[in-house]
XYZ file of C-alpha atoms in Angstrom:
519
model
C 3.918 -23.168 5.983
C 6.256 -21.104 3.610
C 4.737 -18.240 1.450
C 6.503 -19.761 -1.640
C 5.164 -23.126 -1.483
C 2.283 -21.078 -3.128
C 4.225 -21.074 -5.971
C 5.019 -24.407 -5.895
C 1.474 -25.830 -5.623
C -0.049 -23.201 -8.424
C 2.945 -24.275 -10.848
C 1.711 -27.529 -10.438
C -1.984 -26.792 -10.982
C -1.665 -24.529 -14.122
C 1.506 -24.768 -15.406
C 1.072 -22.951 -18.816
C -0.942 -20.219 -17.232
C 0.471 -16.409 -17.188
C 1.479 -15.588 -13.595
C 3.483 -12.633 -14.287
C 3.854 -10.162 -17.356
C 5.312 -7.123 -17.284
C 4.274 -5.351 -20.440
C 6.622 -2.282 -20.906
C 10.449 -1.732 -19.939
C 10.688 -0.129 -16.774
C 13.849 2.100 -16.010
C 17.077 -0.605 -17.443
C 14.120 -3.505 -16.803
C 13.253 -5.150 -20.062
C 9.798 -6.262 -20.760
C 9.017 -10.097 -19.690
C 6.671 -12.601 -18.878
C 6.310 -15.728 -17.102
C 4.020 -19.055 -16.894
C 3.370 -20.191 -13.577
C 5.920 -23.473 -14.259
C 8.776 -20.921 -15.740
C 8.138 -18.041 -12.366
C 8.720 -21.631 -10.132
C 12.030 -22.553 -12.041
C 13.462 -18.961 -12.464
C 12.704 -18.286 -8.219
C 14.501 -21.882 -7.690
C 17.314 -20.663 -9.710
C 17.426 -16.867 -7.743
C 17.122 -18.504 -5.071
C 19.638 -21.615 -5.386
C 22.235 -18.501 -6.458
C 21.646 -16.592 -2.928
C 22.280 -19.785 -1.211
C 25.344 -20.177 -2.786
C 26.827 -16.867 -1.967
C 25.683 -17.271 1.256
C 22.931 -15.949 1.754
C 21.041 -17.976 4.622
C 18.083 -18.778 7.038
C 16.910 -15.061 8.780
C 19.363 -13.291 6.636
C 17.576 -9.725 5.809
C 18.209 -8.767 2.144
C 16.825 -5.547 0.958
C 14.857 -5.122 -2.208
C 15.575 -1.887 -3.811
C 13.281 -2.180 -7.056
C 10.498 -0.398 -9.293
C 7.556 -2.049 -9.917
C 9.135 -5.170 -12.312
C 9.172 -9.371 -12.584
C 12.539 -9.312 -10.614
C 10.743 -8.325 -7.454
C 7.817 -10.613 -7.169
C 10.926 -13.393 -8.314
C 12.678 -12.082 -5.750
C 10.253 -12.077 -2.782
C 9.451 -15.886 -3.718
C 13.265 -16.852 -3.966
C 14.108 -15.005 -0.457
C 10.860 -16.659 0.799
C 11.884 -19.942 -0.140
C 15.586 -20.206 1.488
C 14.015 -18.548 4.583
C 15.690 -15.341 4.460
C 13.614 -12.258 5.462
C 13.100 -9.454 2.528
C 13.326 -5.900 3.268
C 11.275 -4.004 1.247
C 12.413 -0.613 0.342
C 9.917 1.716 -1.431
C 11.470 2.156 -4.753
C 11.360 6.501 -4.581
C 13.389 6.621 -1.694
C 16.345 9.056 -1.086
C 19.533 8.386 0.188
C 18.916 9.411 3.736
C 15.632 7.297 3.933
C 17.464 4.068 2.236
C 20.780 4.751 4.372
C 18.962 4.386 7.606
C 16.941 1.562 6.443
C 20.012 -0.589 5.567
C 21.852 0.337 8.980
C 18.987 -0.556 11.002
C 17.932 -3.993 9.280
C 21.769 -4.896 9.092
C 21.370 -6.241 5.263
C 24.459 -7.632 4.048
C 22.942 -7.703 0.229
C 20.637 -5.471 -1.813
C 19.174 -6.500 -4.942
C 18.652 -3.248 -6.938
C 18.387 -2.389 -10.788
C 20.346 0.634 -12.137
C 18.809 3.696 -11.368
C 18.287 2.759 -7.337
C 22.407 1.768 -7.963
C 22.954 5.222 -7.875
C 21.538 6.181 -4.751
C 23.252 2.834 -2.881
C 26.744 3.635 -4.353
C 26.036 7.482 -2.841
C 25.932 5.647 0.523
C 27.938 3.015 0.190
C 30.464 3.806 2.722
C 28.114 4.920 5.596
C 26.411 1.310 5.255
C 29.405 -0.920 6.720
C 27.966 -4.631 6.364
C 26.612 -3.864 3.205
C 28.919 -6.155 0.960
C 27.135 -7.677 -1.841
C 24.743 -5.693 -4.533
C 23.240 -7.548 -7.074
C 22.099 -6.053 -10.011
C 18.952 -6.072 -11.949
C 18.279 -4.475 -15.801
C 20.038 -5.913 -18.861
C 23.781 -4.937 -18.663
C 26.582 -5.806 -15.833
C 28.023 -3.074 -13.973
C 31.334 -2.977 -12.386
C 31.197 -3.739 -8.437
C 27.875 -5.600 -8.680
C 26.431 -9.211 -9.303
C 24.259 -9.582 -12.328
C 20.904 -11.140 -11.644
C 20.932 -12.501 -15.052
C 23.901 -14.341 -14.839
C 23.312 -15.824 -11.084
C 19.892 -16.899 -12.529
C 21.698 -18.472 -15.936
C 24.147 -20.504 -13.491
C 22.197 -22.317 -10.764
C 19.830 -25.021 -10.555
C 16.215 -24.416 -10.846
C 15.686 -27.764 -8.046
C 14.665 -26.026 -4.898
C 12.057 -27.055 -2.314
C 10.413 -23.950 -0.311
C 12.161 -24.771 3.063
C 9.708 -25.995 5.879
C 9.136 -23.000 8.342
C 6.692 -22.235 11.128
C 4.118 -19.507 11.041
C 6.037 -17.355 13.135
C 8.948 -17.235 11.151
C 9.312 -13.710 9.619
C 8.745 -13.465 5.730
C 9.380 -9.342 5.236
C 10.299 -6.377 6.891
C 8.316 -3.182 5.976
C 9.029 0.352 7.013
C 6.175 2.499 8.235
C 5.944 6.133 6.227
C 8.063 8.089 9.499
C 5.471 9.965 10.256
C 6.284 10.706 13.965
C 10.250 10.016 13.852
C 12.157 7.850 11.858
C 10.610 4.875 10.052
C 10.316 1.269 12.607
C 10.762 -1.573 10.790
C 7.558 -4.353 11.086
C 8.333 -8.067 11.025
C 5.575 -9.456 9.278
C 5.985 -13.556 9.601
C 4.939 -15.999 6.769
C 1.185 -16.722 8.244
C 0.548 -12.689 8.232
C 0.402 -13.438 4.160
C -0.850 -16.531 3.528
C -4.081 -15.903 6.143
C -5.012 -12.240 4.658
C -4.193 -13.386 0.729
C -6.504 -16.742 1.476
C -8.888 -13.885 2.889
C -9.104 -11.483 0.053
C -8.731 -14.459 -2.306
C -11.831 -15.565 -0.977
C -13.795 -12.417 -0.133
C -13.365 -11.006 -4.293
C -13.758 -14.217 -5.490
C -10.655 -14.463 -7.363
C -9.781 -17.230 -9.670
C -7.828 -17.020 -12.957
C -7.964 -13.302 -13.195
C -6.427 -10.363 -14.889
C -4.939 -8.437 -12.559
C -3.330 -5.017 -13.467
C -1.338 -3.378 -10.848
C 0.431 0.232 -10.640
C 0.765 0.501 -7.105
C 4.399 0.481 -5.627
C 4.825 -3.075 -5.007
C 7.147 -2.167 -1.988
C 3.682 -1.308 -0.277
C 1.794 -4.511 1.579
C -0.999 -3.474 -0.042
C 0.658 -5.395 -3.289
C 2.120 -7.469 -1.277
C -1.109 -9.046 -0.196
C -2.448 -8.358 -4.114
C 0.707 -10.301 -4.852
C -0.398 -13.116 -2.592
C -3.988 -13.580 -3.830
C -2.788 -13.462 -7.547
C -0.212 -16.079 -6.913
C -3.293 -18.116 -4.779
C -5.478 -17.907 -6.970
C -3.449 -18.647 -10.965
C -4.584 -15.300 -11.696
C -2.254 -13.298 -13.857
C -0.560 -9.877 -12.586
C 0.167 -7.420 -15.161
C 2.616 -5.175 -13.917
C 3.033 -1.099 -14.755
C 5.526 1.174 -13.355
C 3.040 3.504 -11.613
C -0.213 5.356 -12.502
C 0.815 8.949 -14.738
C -2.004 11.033 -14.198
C -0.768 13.174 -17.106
C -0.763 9.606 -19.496
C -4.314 8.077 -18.168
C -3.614 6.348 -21.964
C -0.907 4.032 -20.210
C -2.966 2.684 -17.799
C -6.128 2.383 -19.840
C -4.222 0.582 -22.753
C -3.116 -1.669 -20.227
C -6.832 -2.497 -19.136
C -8.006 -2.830 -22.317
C -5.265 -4.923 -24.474
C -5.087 -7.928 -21.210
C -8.877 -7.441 -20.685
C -8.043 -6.907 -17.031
C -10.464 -8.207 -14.718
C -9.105 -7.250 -11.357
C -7.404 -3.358 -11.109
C -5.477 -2.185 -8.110
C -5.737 1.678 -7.492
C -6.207 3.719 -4.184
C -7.806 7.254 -3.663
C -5.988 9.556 -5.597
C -5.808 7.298 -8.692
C -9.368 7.137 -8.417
C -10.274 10.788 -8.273
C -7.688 11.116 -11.479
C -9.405 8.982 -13.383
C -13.357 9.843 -12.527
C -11.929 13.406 -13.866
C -11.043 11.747 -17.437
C -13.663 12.653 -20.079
C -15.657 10.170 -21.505
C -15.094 10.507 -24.756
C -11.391 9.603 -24.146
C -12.867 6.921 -21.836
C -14.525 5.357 -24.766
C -11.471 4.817 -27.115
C -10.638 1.699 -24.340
C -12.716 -2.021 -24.039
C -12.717 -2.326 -19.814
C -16.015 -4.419 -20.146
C -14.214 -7.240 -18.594
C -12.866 -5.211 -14.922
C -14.955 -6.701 -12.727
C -13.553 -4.903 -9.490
C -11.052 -2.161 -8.623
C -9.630 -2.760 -4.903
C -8.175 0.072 -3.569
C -6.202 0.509 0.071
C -4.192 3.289 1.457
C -5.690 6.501 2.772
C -9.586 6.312 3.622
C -11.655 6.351 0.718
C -14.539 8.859 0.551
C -17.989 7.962 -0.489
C -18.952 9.812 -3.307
C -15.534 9.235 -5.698
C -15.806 5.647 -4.838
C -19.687 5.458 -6.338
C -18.605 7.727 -9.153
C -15.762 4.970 -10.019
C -18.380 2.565 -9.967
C -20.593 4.309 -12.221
C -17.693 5.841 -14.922
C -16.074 2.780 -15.549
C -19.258 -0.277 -14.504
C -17.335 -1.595 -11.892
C -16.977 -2.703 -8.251
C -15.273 -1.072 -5.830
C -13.944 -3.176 -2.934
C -11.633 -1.056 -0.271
C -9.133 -3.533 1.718
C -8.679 -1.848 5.728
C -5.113 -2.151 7.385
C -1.490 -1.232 8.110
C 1.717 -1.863 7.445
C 1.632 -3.610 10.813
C -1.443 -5.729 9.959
C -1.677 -6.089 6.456
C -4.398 -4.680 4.385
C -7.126 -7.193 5.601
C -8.462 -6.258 8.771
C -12.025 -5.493 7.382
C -13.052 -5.617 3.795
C -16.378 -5.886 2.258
C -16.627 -9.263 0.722
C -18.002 -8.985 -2.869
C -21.251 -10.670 -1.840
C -22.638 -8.085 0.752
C -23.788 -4.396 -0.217
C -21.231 -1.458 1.258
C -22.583 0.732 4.095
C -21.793 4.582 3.242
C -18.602 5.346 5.216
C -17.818 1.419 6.512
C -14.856 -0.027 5.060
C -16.500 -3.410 5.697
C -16.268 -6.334 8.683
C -13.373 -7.560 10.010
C -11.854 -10.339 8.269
C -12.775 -14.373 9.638
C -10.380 -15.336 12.693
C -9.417 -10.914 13.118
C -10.439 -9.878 16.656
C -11.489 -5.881 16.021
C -12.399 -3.760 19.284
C -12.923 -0.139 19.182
C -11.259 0.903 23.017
C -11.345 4.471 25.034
C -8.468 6.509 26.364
C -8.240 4.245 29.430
C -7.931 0.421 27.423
C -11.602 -0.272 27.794
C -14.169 -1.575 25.115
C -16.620 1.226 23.495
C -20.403 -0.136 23.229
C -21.127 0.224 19.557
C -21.709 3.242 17.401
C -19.200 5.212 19.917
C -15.607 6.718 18.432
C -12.889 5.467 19.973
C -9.323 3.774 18.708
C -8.977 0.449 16.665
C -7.420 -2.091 18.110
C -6.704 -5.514 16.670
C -5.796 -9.161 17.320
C -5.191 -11.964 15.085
C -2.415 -14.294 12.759
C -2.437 -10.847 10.114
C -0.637 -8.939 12.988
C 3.237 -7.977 13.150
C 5.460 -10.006 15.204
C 7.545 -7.084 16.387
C 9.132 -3.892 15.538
C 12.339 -4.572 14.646
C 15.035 -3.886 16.719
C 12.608 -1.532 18.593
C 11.252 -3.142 21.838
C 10.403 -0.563 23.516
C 8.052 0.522 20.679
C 6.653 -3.033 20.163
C 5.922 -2.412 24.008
C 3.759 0.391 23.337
C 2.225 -0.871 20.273
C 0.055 -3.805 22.045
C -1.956 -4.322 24.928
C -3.277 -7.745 25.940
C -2.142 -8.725 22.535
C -4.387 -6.247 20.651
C -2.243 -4.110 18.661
C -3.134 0.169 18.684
C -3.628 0.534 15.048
C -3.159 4.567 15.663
C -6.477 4.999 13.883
C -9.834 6.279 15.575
C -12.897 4.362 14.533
C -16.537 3.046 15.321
C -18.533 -0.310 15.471
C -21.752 -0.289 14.536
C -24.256 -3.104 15.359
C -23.498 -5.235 12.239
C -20.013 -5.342 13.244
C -19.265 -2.817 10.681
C -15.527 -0.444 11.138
C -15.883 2.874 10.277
C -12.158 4.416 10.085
C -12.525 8.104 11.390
C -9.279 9.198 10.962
C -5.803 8.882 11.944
C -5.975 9.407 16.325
C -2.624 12.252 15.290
C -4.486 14.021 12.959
C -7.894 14.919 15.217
C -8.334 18.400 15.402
C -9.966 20.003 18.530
C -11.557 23.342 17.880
C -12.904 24.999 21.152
C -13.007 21.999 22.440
C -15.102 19.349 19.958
C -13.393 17.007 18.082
C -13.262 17.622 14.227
C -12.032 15.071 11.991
C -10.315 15.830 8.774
C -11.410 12.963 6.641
C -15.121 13.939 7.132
C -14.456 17.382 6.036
C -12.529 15.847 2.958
C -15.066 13.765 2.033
C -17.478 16.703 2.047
C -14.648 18.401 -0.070
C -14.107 16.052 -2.429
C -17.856 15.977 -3.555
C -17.453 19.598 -5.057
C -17.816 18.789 -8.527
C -14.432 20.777 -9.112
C -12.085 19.486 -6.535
C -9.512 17.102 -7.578
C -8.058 16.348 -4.509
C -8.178 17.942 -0.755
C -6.593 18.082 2.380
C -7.693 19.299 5.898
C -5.541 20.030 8.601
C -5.471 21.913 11.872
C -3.461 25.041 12.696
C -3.106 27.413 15.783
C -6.014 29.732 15.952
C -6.088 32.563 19.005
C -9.493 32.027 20.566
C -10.153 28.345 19.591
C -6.717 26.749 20.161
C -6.774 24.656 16.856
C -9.325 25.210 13.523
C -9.194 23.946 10.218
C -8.000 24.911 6.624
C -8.469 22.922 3.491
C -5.588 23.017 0.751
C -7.535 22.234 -2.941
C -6.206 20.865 -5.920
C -8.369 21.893 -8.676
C -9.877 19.462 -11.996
C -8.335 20.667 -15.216
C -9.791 23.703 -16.201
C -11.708 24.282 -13.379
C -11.726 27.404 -11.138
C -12.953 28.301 -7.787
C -12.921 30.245 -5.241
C -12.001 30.510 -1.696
C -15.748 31.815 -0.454
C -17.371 29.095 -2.826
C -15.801 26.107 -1.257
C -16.434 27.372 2.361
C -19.956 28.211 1.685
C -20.618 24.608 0.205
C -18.955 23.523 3.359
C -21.897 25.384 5.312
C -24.156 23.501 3.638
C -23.425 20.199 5.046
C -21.115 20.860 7.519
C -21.496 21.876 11.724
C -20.133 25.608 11.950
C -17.030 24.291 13.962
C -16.202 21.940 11.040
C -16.068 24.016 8.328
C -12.523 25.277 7.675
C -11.660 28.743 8.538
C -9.449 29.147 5.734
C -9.185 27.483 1.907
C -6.058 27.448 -0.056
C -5.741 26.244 -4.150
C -1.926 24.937 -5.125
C -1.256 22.637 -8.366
C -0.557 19.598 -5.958
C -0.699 17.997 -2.743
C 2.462 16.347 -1.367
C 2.040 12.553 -0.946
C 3.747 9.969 0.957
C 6.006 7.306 -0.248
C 4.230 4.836 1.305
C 0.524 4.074 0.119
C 0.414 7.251 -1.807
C -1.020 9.602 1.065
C -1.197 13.189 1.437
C 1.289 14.275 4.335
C -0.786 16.173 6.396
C 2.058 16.819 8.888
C 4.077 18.560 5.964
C 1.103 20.501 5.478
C 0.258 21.329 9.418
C 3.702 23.101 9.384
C 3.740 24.935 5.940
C 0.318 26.797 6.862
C 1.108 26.913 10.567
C 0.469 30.223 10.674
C -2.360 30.954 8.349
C -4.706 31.957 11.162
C -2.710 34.143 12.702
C -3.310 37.999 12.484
């Protein structure tokens, strides 16, 4: 089944219901909105004008956009000729968007005006590259204007009839060890983990307000559900944590029900006062889903508590999509579980040597099922690697307990082995983050002479707040082994993030304070 025929069936079901709306301009992108019957007619018309200049079955076109209408239109309308999108996160540089291009072997990019910049920079070192077309509201020389393509062609299009297999999107992992691999995610990868969440939150007719980069599969799946379900998506340009006001306006004026934000949004937001709080209606958000980076205990209940809300964490990858394990809205949340694994997703937890872990022991997550890649992308020999027996090595070290509950430990990179016990830097966070003036928090391990590796927290601070290095370590003592607290605490004015799923990049980090222990 095709991802777009979605569309189709919810444009037949509630025609005059809002699908899309995208409230403010963003970057050259005018403000817009869409019924369900108009998003169906305008995709048939994007995607009738691809056809016609060529564009055909398997044919990777990358989508170099900010949050806006002309993306979701444009994942439909690829989706619907069968060609394969490649999703390029919209911050991107011109090294990280040259290399994707090359590698993917994308003929045409569909990009608005600022992102032109950066392709016209690179232009020449991306050889097939022969088509750009344009979105924003004026024509540029060199470069096909979506408008006009739209304006010209048919809206008469069937979604073309496609096995699950067939690949739907290509997204980049973050490049944490190398450069980014490319993960073919096929049609059924989509339509099985949107049916999933659809059905796990309950969603039907809702509000949804987004500021997540919707390059990330996170919003991808979001994207899915919405569509699934005739909910509405309300899209922003991103979250300002210096303007909470955008985001809050947003919530109140569409009476959101549904709000998609990950950890760091969070923690902004529990740190806004309440008597700015107050100035906004969000009686009507019935849950805030979050995915990304692990989310610690304690900001997630504060959430729930500031703004009367539930909190429902989605668990995945790029290579699985964000609904491996989720806790459906009808069960209570264990402290620390990010919830069971989703119907028809085999989850093991498996030791150094490939074998299954009895329950409650750490080990890595592995995982099996129609949400998982079909390959790395040009990149055998790391698809190889990747899976085992057809369980794919999510990288990330977990538990089981007897519920079937995942607990996500950590990232298996990022384990830090002082004197020879394990010490994981998301537990240490999580004890961080409850300090009543931490913003946000890192750990990470460095060289240390006696104990090979120990670790060091960097600390971003609430407004106004101040703290010290002793304070923060003593706290630590308090609920923390000796060998996990960090040797070392360091305050800066921000953390550097990722640009994909908004994490903080330990590894830039690890090699900035290197040396901090050192004599």
């Amino acid at each position: 089944m095709n991802i777009a025929s979605l569309l189709e069936n919810s444009s037949r079901w509630w025609p005059n219901q809002k699908a899309l709306i995208q409230p403010y301009k963003i970057a050259s992108i005018s403000p817009k909105e869409y019924t369900y019957e108009e998003l169906n007619k305008i995709v048939n018309r994007f995607g009738n004008a691809l056809t016609g200049l060529g564009i055909k079955k398997e044919d990777r076109v990358a989508v170099f956009l900010p949050n806006c209408t002309e993306l979701t239109i444009s994942w439909f309308a690829l989706a619907k000729i069968g060609a394969v999108m490649v999703a390029l996160n919209s911050i991107y540089k011109s090294s990280e968007t040259e290399f994707i291009l090359n590698n993917s072997e994308v003929e045409t990019v569909i990009v608005d005006e600022e992102r032109l910049n950066v392709i016209n920079e690179i232009r020449d070192k991306v050889p097939l590259l022969n088509k750009i077309i344009l979105v924003g509201d004026k024509p540029k020389p060199n470069t096909l204007f979506f408008n006009e393509l739209v304006k010209e062609s048919s809206d008469d299009l069937t979604a073309l009839n496609v096995p699950p297999e067939f690949p739907l999107v290509i997204g980049y992992t973050g490049g944490t060890t190398g450069f980014p691999k490319g993960a073919v995610m096929p049609h059924d990868s989509y339509l099985f983990a949107g049916t999933v969440a659809a059905a796990r939150i309950h969603a039907y007719h809702e509000r949804i307000v987004n500021v997540i980069p919707m390059s990330h599969t996170y919003v991808r799946l979001v994207q899915t559900l919405s569509i699934l379900s005739g909910s509405t998506l309300i899209i922003l340009e991103r979250f300002y944590p210096n303007n909470p006001d955008y985001t809050l306006k947003v919530l109140s004026d569409y009476k959101a029900t549904v709000f998609t934000v990950n950890t760091t949004i969070m923690t902004y937001l529990n740190a806004i006062p309440d008597e700015i709080l107050k100035k906004y209606d969000i009686n009507n958000l019935r849950i805030a889903v979050t995915g990304g980076a692990p989310l610690p205990w304690d900001i997630m209940k504060e959430f729930e508590k500031k703004f009367k809300t539930r909190v429902i964490e989605f668990y995945g990858l790029t290579e699985t999509t964000p609904m491996v394990a989720s806790w459906p809205i009808w069960l209570q949340p264990k402290p620390g579980s990010c919830g069971i694994p989703a119907e028809g997703v085999d989850v093991k937890i498996w030791n150094e040597k490939n074998e299954e872990v009895p329950r409650g022991e750490v080990g890595e997550i592995v995982v099996k099922g129609p949400l998982v890649m079909k390959e790395y992308w040009k990149n055998p020999d790391a698809t190889k690697e990747a899976f085992l027996y057809g369980y794919f090595h999510t990288g990330d070290i977990g538990k089981m307990d007897e519920d079937n509950c995942l607990y996500v430990i950590d990232r298996k990179k990022d384990v830090i082995l002082v004197g020879g016990f394990n010490v994981y830097p998301t537990e240490v966070e999580s004890v961080i983050a409850a300090h009543p003036k931490v913003l946000e928090c890192a750990v990470v391990g460095v060289p240390h002479e006696k104990l090979g590796e120990a670790p060091i927290a960097i600390i971003t601070l609430k407004p106004g707040e101040k703290a010290t290095e002793e304070e923060i370590i003593e706290f630590c003592k308090t609920k923390l082994a000796a060998y996990k607290v960090p040797r070392r605490v360091f305050f800066r004015s921000e953390l550097p993030h990722s640009t994909v799923g908004w994490k903080v990049l330990r590894r830039v980090l690890r090699e900035e304070y290197k040396n901090s222990l050192k004599s």
